[in-house]
Coordinates of C-alpha atoms in Angstrom, one line a residue:
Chain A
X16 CA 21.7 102.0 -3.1
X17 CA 24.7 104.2 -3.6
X18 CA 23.6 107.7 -4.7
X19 CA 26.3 110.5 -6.5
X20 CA 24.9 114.2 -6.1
X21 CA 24.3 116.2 -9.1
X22 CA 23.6 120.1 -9.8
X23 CA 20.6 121.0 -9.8
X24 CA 18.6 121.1 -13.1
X25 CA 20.2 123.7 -15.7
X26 CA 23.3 124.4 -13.4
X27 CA 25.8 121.4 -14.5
X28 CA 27.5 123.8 -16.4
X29 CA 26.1 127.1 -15.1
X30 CA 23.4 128.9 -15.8
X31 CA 22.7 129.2 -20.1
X32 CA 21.9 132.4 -21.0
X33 CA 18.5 131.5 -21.7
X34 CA 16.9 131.7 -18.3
X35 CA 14.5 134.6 -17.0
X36 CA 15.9 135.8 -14.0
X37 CA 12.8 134.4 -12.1
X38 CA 13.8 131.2 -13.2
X39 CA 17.5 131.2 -12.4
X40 CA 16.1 132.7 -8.8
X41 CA 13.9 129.7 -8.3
X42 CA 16.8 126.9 -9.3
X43 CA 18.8 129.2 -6.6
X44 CA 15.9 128.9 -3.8
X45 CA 15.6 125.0 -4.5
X46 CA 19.4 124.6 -4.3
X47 CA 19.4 126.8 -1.0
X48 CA 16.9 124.6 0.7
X49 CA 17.9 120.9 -0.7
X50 CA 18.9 117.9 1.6
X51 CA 22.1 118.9 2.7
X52 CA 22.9 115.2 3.4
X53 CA 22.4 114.1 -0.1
X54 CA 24.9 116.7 -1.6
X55 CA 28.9 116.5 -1.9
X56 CA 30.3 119.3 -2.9
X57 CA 33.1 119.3 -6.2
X58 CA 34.3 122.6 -5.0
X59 CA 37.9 123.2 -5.2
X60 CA 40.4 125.9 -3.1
X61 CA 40.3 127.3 -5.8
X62 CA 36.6 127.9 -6.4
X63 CA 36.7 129.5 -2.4
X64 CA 39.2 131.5 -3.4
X65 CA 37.0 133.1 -6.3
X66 CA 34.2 133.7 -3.9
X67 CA 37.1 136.6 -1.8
X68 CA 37.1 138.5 -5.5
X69 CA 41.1 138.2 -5.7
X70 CA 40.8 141.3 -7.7
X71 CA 39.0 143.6 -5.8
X72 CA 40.9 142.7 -2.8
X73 CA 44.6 143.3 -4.4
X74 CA 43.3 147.2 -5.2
X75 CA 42.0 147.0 -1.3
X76 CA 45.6 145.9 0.1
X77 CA 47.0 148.2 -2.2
X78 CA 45.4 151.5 -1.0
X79 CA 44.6 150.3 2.6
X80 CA 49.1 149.6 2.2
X81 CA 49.2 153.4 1.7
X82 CA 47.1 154.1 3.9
X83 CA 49.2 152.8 6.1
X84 CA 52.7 154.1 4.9
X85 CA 51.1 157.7 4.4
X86 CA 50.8 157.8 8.0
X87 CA 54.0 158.3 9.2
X88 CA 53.4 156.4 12.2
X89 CA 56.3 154.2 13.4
X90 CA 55.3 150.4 12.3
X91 CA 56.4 146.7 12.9
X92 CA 56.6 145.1 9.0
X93 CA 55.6 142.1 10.8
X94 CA 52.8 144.0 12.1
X95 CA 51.9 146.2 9.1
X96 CA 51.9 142.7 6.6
X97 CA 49.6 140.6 9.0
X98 CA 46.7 144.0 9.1
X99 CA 47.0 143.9 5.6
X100 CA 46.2 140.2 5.6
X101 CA 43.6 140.9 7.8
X102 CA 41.8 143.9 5.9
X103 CA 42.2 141.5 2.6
X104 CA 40.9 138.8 4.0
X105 CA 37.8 141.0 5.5
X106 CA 37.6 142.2 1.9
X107 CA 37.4 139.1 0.7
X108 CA 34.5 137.8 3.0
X109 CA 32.4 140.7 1.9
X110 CA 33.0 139.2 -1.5
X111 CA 31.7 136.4 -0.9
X112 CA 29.0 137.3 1.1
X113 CA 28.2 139.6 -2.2
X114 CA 28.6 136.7 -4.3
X115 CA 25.6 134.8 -1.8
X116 CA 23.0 136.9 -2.0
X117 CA 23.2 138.5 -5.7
X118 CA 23.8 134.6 -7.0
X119 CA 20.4 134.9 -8.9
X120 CA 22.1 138.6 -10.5
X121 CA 25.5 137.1 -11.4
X122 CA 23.4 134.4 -13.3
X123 CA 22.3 136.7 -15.6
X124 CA 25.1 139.1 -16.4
X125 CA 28.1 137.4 -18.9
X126 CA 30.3 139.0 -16.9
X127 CA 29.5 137.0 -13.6
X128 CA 27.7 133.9 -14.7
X129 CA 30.4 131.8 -13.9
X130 CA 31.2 132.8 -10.8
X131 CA 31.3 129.6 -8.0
X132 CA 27.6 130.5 -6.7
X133 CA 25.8 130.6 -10.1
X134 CA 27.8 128.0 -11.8
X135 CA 26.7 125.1 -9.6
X136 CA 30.0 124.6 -8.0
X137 CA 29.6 125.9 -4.6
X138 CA 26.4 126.0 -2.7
X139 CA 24.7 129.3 -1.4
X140 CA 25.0 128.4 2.2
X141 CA 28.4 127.5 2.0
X142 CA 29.4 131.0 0.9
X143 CA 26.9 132.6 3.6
X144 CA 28.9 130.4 6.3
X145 CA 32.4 131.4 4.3
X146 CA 31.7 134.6 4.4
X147 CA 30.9 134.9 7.7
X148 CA 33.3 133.1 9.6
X149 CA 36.1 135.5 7.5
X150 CA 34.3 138.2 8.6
X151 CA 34.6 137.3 11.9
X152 CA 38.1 135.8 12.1
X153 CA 39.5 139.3 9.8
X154 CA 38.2 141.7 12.5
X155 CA 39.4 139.2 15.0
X156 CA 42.7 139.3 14.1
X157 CA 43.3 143.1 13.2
X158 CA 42.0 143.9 16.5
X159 CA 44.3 141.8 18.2
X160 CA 47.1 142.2 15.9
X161 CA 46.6 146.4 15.4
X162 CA 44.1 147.9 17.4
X163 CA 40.1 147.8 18.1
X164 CA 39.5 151.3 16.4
X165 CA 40.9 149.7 13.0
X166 CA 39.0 146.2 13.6
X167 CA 35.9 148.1 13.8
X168 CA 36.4 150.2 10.7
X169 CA 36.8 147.0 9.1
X170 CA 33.9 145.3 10.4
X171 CA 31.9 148.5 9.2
X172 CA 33.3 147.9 5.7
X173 CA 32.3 144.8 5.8
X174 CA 28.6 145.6 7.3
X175 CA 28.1 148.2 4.7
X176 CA 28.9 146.2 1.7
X177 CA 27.2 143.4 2.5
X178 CA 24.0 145.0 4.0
X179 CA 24.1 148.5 2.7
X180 CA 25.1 148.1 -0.6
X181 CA 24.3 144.6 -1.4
X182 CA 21.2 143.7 0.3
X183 CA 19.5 147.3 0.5
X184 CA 20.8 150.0 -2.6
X185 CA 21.8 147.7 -5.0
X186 CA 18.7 146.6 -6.4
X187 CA 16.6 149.3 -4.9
X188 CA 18.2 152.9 -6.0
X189 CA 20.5 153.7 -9.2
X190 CA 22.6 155.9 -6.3
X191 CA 23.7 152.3 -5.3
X192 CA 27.5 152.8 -6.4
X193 CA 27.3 156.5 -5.1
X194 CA 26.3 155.5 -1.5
X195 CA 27.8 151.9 -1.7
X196 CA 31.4 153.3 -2.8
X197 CA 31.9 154.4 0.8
X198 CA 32.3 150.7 1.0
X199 CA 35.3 150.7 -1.7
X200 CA 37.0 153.9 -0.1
X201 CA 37.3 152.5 3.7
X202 CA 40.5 150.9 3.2
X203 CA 42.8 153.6 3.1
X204 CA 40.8 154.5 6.6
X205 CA 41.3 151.2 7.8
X206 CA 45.1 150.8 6.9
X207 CA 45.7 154.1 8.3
X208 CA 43.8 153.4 11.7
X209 CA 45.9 150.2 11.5
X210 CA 48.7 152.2 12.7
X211 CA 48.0 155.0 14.3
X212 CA 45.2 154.3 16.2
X213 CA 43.3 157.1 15.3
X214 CA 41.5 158.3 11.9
X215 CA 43.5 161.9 10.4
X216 CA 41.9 164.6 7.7
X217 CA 44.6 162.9 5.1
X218 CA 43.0 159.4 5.5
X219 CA 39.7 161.0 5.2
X220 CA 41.1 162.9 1.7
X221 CA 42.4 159.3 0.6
X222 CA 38.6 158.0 1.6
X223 CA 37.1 160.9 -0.7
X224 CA 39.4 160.3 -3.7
X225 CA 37.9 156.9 -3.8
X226 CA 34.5 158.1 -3.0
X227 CA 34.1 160.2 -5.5
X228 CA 36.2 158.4 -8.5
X229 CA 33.9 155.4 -7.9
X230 CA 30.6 156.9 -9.9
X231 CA 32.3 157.2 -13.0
X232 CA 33.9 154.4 -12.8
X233 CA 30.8 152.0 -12.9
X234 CA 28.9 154.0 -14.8
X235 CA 31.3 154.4 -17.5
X236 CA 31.2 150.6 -17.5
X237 CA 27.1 150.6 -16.7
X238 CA 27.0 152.2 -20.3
X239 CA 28.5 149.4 -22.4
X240 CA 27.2 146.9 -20.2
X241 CA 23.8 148.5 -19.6
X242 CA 22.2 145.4 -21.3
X243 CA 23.6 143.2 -18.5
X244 CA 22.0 145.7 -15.7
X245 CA 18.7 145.5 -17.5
X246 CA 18.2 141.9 -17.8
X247 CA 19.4 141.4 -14.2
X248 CA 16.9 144.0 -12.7
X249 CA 19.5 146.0 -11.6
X250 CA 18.6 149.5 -11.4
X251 CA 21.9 150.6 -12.7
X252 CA 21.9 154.4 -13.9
X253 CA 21.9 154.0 -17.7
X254 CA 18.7 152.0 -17.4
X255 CA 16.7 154.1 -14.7
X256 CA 17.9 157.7 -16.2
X257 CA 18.8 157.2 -19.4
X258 CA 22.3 157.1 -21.3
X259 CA 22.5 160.9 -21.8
X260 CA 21.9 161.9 -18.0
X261 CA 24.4 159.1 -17.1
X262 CA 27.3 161.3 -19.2
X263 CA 26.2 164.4 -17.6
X264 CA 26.8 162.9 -14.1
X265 CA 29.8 161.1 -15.2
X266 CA 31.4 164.3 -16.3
X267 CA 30.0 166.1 -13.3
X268 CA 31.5 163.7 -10.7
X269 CA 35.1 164.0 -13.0
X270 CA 35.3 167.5 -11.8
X271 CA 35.8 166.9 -8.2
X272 CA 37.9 163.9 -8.7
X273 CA 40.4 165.3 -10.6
X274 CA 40.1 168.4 -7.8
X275 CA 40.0 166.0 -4.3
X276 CA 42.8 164.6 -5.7
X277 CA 44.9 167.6 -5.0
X278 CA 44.0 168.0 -1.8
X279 CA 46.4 166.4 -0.3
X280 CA 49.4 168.7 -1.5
X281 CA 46.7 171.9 -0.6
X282 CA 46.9 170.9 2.8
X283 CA 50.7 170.1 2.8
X284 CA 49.8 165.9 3.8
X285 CA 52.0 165.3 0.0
X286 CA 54.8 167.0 -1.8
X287 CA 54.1 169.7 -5.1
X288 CA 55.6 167.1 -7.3
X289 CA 52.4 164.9 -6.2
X290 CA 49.9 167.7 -6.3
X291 CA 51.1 168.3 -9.7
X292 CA 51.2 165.1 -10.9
X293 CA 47.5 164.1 -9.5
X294 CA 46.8 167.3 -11.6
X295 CA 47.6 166.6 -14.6
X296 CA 46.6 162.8 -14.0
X297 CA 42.6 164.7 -13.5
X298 CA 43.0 166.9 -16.4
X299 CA 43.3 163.3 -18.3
X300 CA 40.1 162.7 -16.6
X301 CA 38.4 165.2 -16.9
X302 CA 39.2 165.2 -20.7
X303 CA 37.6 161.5 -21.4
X304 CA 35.0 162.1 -19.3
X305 CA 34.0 165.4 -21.5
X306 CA 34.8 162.9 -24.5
X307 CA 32.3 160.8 -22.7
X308 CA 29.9 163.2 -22.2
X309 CA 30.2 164.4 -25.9
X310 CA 29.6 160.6 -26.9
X311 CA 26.8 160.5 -30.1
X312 CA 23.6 158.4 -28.9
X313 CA 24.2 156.5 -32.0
X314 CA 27.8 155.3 -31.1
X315 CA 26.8 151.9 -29.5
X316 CA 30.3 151.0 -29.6
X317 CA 30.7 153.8 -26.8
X318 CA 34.1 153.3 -27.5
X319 CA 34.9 156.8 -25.2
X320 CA 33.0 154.8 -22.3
X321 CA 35.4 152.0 -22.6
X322 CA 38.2 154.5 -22.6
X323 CA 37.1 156.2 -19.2
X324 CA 36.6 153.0 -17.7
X325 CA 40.0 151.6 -18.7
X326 CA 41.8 154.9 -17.6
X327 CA 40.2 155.6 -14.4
X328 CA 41.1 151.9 -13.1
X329 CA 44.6 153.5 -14.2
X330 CA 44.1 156.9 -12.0
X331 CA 43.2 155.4 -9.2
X332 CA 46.8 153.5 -8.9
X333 CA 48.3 156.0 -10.6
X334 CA 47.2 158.7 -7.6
X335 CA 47.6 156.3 -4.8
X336 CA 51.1 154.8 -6.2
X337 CA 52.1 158.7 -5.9
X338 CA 51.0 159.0 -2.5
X339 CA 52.8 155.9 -1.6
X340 CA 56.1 157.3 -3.0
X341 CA 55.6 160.6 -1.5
X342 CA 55.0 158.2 1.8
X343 CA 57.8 156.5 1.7
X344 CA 59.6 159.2 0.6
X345 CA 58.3 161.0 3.9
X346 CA 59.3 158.0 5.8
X347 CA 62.9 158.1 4.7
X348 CA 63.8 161.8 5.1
X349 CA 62.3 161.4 9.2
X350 CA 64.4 158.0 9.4
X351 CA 67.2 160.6 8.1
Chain B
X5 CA 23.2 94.2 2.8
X6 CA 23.3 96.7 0.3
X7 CA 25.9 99.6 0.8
X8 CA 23.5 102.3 1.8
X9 CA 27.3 104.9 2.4
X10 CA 27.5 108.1 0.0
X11 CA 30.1 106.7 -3.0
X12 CA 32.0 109.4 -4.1
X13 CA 33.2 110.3 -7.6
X14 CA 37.1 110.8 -8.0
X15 CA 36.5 114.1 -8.6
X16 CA 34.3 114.9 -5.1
X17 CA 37.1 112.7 -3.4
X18 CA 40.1 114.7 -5.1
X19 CA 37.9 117.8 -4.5
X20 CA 37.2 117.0 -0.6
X21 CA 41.2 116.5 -0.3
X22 CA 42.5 119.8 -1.3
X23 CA 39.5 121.2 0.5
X24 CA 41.4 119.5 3.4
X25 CA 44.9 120.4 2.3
X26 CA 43.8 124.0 2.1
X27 CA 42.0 124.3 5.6
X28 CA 45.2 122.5 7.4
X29 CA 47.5 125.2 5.6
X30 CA 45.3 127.9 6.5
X31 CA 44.5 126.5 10.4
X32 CA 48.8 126.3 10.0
X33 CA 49.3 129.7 8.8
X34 CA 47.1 131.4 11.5
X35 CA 49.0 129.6 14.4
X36 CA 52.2 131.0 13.1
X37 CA 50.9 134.4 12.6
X38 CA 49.3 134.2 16.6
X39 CA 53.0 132.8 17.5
X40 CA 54.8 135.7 15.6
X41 CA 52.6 138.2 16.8
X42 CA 52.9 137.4 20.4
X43 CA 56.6 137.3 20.2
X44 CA 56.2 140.5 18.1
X45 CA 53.8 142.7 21.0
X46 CA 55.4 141.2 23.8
X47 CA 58.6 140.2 23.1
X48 CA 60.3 138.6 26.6
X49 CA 57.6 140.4 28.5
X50 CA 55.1 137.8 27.3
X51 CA 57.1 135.3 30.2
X52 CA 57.0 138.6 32.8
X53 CA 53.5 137.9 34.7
X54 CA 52.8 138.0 38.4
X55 CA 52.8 134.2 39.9

């Protein structure tokens, strides 16, 4: 008798809101082990591409690009465009393998419930074996295409995103995002090994920047979205310390953002013009973080949380857009 | 005797094509980024080999 697959129970249309989490990990353990031959899978490009977090990946070939340019290293275009491709695509398979193994989490959250995994569309295993053969075929291809050095950055990145971060802090510590946003900052590294072989004190500043803006960033989003993080078991830092230690650390982490930032004019890597513009760019910081940190308990609006969040996705192009100009910039006057 | 195959809606069918499409393109794509990066690292030396 002909047979059609169908979700599993409660997925057809993802995961309602109305599921524990135990239960939406149970529906994801019986759709992990199910007869693979009696399931054909509706999953469009398009639902693959999702699982390589197009998002997250366009800020990593952004700063791992100037990484690159920064360097001043002579470099093929041709060359340069296909180790971008590479690191994006390496990004991307740590997406997905993210996406894998915290399925049961995005279920949860409103933000991720209808992300491929969760929703039903594509299969756990498939994104494990996604995952993994871009993995494989991104640090392939930058080793052979740029060097081994840079290939192995990469495959670090990936490694500590996808084990570190994912598997081991993020449901374990609320220092998750503080340890786990090495994984977030490697690019620039990566981009700059890309061409020059070798890893500088200026890539390491560009690593830092990232490092260090990355706490405030989540948690300025942790605090309006704490709800989310609580349902999910996610030990996020407005759940485990409480709301008014989570603006004391963001403020305190807004200090040495807005002053890392500089560095790279301090040590004569970037023009004044950039050092004073990544100033004044951290005073803005540094101010709606304070507005953050002066935020009344009874404001469950947290409309100065929002604000932070919002801005500091804008600092973090803003700074690195700067670098790239002073780059380029750099690049020209040598060529001259 | 009964059709015991695996019939598949139009949506897995349309599905499994672009699936298809998109793997070709990609498998397509790498080829020419191998080719161009060959010609790119070793320009004419990549016919200059010992016989």
């Amino acid at each position: 008798m002909p047979h059609e697959w169908k979700p599993p129970a409660g997925k057809a249309g993802g995961f309602g809101q109305t599921e524990t989490p135990d239960q939406v990990r149970m529906a994801l353990i019986e759709h992990r082990f199910e007869d693979a031959g009696s399931r054909v899978s509706e999953a469009t490009p398009g639902d693959y591409l999702a699982l390589l977090k197009p998002r997250v990946m366009s800020l990593v070939v952004f700063t791992a690009f100037v990484g690159m340019m920064t360097a001043q290293a002579p470099v093929n275009p041709l060359i340069a465009a296909f180790s971008i491709l590479a690191i994006a695509v390496g990004a991307g398979a740590s997406g997905a393998l993210n996406m894998w193994y915290d399925a049961d989490i995005d279920a949860v959250m409103s933000r991720t419930a209808n992300r491929p995994v969760p929703s039903g569309r594509v299969a756990p295993r498939e994104a494990l074996a996604f995952g993994l053969v871009l993995s494989a075929l991104s640090v392939m291809t930058l080793g052979l295409v740029a060097n081994w050095l840079a290939a192995g950055l990469l495959a670090f990145t990936i490694f500590f995103y996808a084990v570190i971060y994912t598997i081991w802090l993020k449901r374990w510590t609320p220092q998750n995002i503080v340890i786990g946003g090495a994984a977030g900052a490697f690019p620039p590294v990566v981009g700059w090994a890309a061409v020059t072989g070798d890893v500088s004190l200026f890539a390491l500043v560009q690593f830092l920047i990232i490092f260090l803006w990355t706490p405030p960033h989540f948690w300025a989003l942790a605090l309006f979205k704490s709800g989310d993080y609580e349902r999910a078991g996610v030990p996020m830092m407005p759940n485990v310390a409480g709301e008014a230690s989570t603006r004391r650390q963001i403020f305190a982490y807004s200090l040495p953002v807005a002053v890392v930032a500089v560095i790279p004019a301090l040590i004569g890597a970037a023009s004044l013009a950039y050092g004073l513009f990544a100033g004044a760019l951290g005073v803005v910081f540094v101010f709606h973080a304070w507005k953050v940190l002066r935020m009344e308990d009874a404001d469950r609006g947290m409309r100065p949380a929002k604000v932070l969040f919002t801005y500091s996705v804008f600092y973090l192009f803003a700074v690195f857009a700067a670098l790239l100009a002073d780059g380029i910039v750099g690049r020209i006057g040598a060529a001259g | 005797m009964e059709d015991e195959r695996v019939q598949l809606t139009d949506k897995q069918r349309k599905a499994r094509r672009s699936r298809s499409v998109a793997i070709g393109l990609a498998l397509a794509a790498l080829v020419v980024l191998f080719y161009v990066v060959t010609v790119v690292k070793l320009g004419p030396g990549v016919l200059n080999r010992p016989m």
